């Protein structure tokens, strides 16, 4: 497809389990971003990749959260030992180049931790 | 940390009315953007502003980058039912901030036909 693709669209898991969320950006976009959105709030920055490297991971809340982009395209957000407070919609976005703020978002992966 | 304050939080208007919403910050931003989000979708970019004082239009939408670089507003003229959704302002600190957009809490717009 032409847009940012995220899978799964919905994930229900139990507290303490490990979760992976995948993002397939728009072809040719070098910058990729992960945001987290709680109900009634704006998106909250987690991490930003330029190519394969994490250019800014200052938004990752703690060391249970980790993201990779090994070939500079698809990215995976990994959450270890999930907690109920991790429940949110995780949004991925890409842009042709960084530092413009002009992001193309996917539809998000809704994570529910029971 | 940096925070953006959007107002109002919600608006209920009649079709055809004009709408105005704004965003303020305690920090300076070099870029201001406005996004719209429909239920179950990701935010979609409406307007981007790159220069203090800049006024930009996109169809029925007009946005301004405040001269102090700490605020922005968005106007929608002659609202229609498809304008319904949540509008977010977002600020970007500068070149070395990369993609670290800071988002406001959103303004939820409801339009009555």
Short mmCIF file of N, CA and C in Angstrom, two decimals, chain B residues 1 3 7 13-14 24-26 35 37 42 44 47 55 57 71 78 82 87 92-93 97 100-101 105-106 108-109 111:
data_model
loop_
_atom_site.label_atom_id
_atom_site.label_comp_id
_atom_site.label_asym_id
_atom_site.label_seq_id
_atom_site.Cartn_x
_atom_site.Cartn_y
_atom_site.Cartn_z
N UNK B 1 8.80 19.26 31.25
CA UNK B 1 9.04 19.21 29.81
C UNK B 1 8.17 20.19 29.07
N UNK B 3 5.21 21.64 27.00
CA UNK B 3 3.80 21.31 26.90
C UNK B 3 3.10 22.35 26.04
N UNK B 7 -6.89 25.26 23.29
CA UNK B 7 -8.24 25.63 23.72
C UNK B 7 -9.08 26.02 22.51
N UNK B 13 -20.73 23.21 17.14
CA UNK B 13 -21.14 24.33 16.30
C UNK B 13 -22.15 23.87 15.26
N UNK B 14 -22.78 24.86 14.64
CA UNK B 14 -23.75 24.62 13.58
C UNK B 14 -23.01 24.63 12.25
N UNK B 24 -1.03 27.44 22.85
CA UNK B 24 0.03 28.25 23.46
C UNK B 24 1.06 27.35 24.11
N UNK B 25 2.25 27.89 24.23
CA UNK B 25 3.35 27.13 24.80
C UNK B 25 4.18 28.02 25.71
N UNK B 26 4.82 27.42 26.68
CA UNK B 26 5.76 28.16 27.52
C UNK B 26 7.14 28.22 26.86
N UNK B 35 -2.70 19.20 12.88
CA UNK B 35 -3.11 17.89 12.40
C UNK B 35 -4.58 17.67 12.75
N UNK B 37 -7.38 14.39 13.40
CA UNK B 37 -7.48 12.95 13.60
C UNK B 37 -8.95 12.53 13.62
N UNK B 42 -4.88 7.58 12.16
CA UNK B 42 -3.78 8.40 12.65
C UNK B 42 -3.99 9.85 12.27
N UNK B 44 -3.61 13.43 10.51
CA UNK B 44 -3.27 13.82 9.15
C UNK B 44 -2.88 15.30 9.15
N UNK B 47 -1.79 21.78 8.00
CA UNK B 47 -1.02 22.99 7.68
C UNK B 47 0.29 22.96 8.46
N UNK B 55 1.24 33.54 7.99
CA UNK B 55 -0.19 33.24 7.89
C UNK B 55 -0.36 32.38 6.65
N UNK B 57 -2.92 29.58 4.36
CA UNK B 57 -4.26 29.04 4.13
C UNK B 57 -4.19 27.76 3.33
N UNK B 71 2.89 30.62 20.17
CA UNK B 71 1.48 30.33 19.98
C UNK B 71 1.12 30.24 18.50
N UNK B 78 -16.81 28.49 7.38
CA UNK B 78 -17.97 27.81 6.79
C UNK B 78 -17.91 26.31 7.03
N UNK B 82 -18.05 17.12 7.55
CA UNK B 82 -16.81 16.33 7.49
C UNK B 82 -15.65 17.01 8.24
N UNK B 87 -8.65 18.08 16.45
CA UNK B 87 -7.59 18.90 15.87
C UNK B 87 -6.46 19.05 16.88
N UNK B 92 7.61 21.97 16.89
CA UNK B 92 8.91 21.35 16.68
C UNK B 92 9.97 22.37 17.07
N UNK B 93 10.93 21.91 17.92
CA UNK B 93 11.85 22.87 18.52
C UNK B 93 12.89 23.43 17.59
N UNK B 97 16.06 19.02 16.89
CA UNK B 97 14.99 18.29 17.55
C UNK B 97 14.48 17.15 16.68
N UNK B 100 10.91 15.19 16.91
CA UNK B 100 10.29 15.19 18.23
C UNK B 100 9.21 16.26 18.30
N UNK B 101 8.10 15.99 17.64
CA UNK B 101 6.95 16.88 17.72
C UNK B 101 6.33 16.79 19.09
N UNK B 105 -3.28 18.80 23.57
CA UNK B 105 -4.24 17.77 24.03
C UNK B 105 -5.39 17.59 23.05
N UNK B 106 -5.51 18.48 22.10
CA UNK B 106 -6.54 18.36 21.08
C UNK B 106 -7.78 19.19 21.34
N UNK B 108 -11.74 18.89 20.21
CA UNK B 108 -12.72 18.02 19.55
C UNK B 108 -13.83 18.89 18.97
N UNK B 109 -14.01 18.77 17.66
CA UNK B 109 -15.01 19.58 16.97
C UNK B 109 -16.20 18.72 16.57
N UNK B 111 -19.94 19.13 14.56
CA UNK B 111 -20.68 20.01 13.66
C UNK B 111 -22.09 19.47 13.49
#
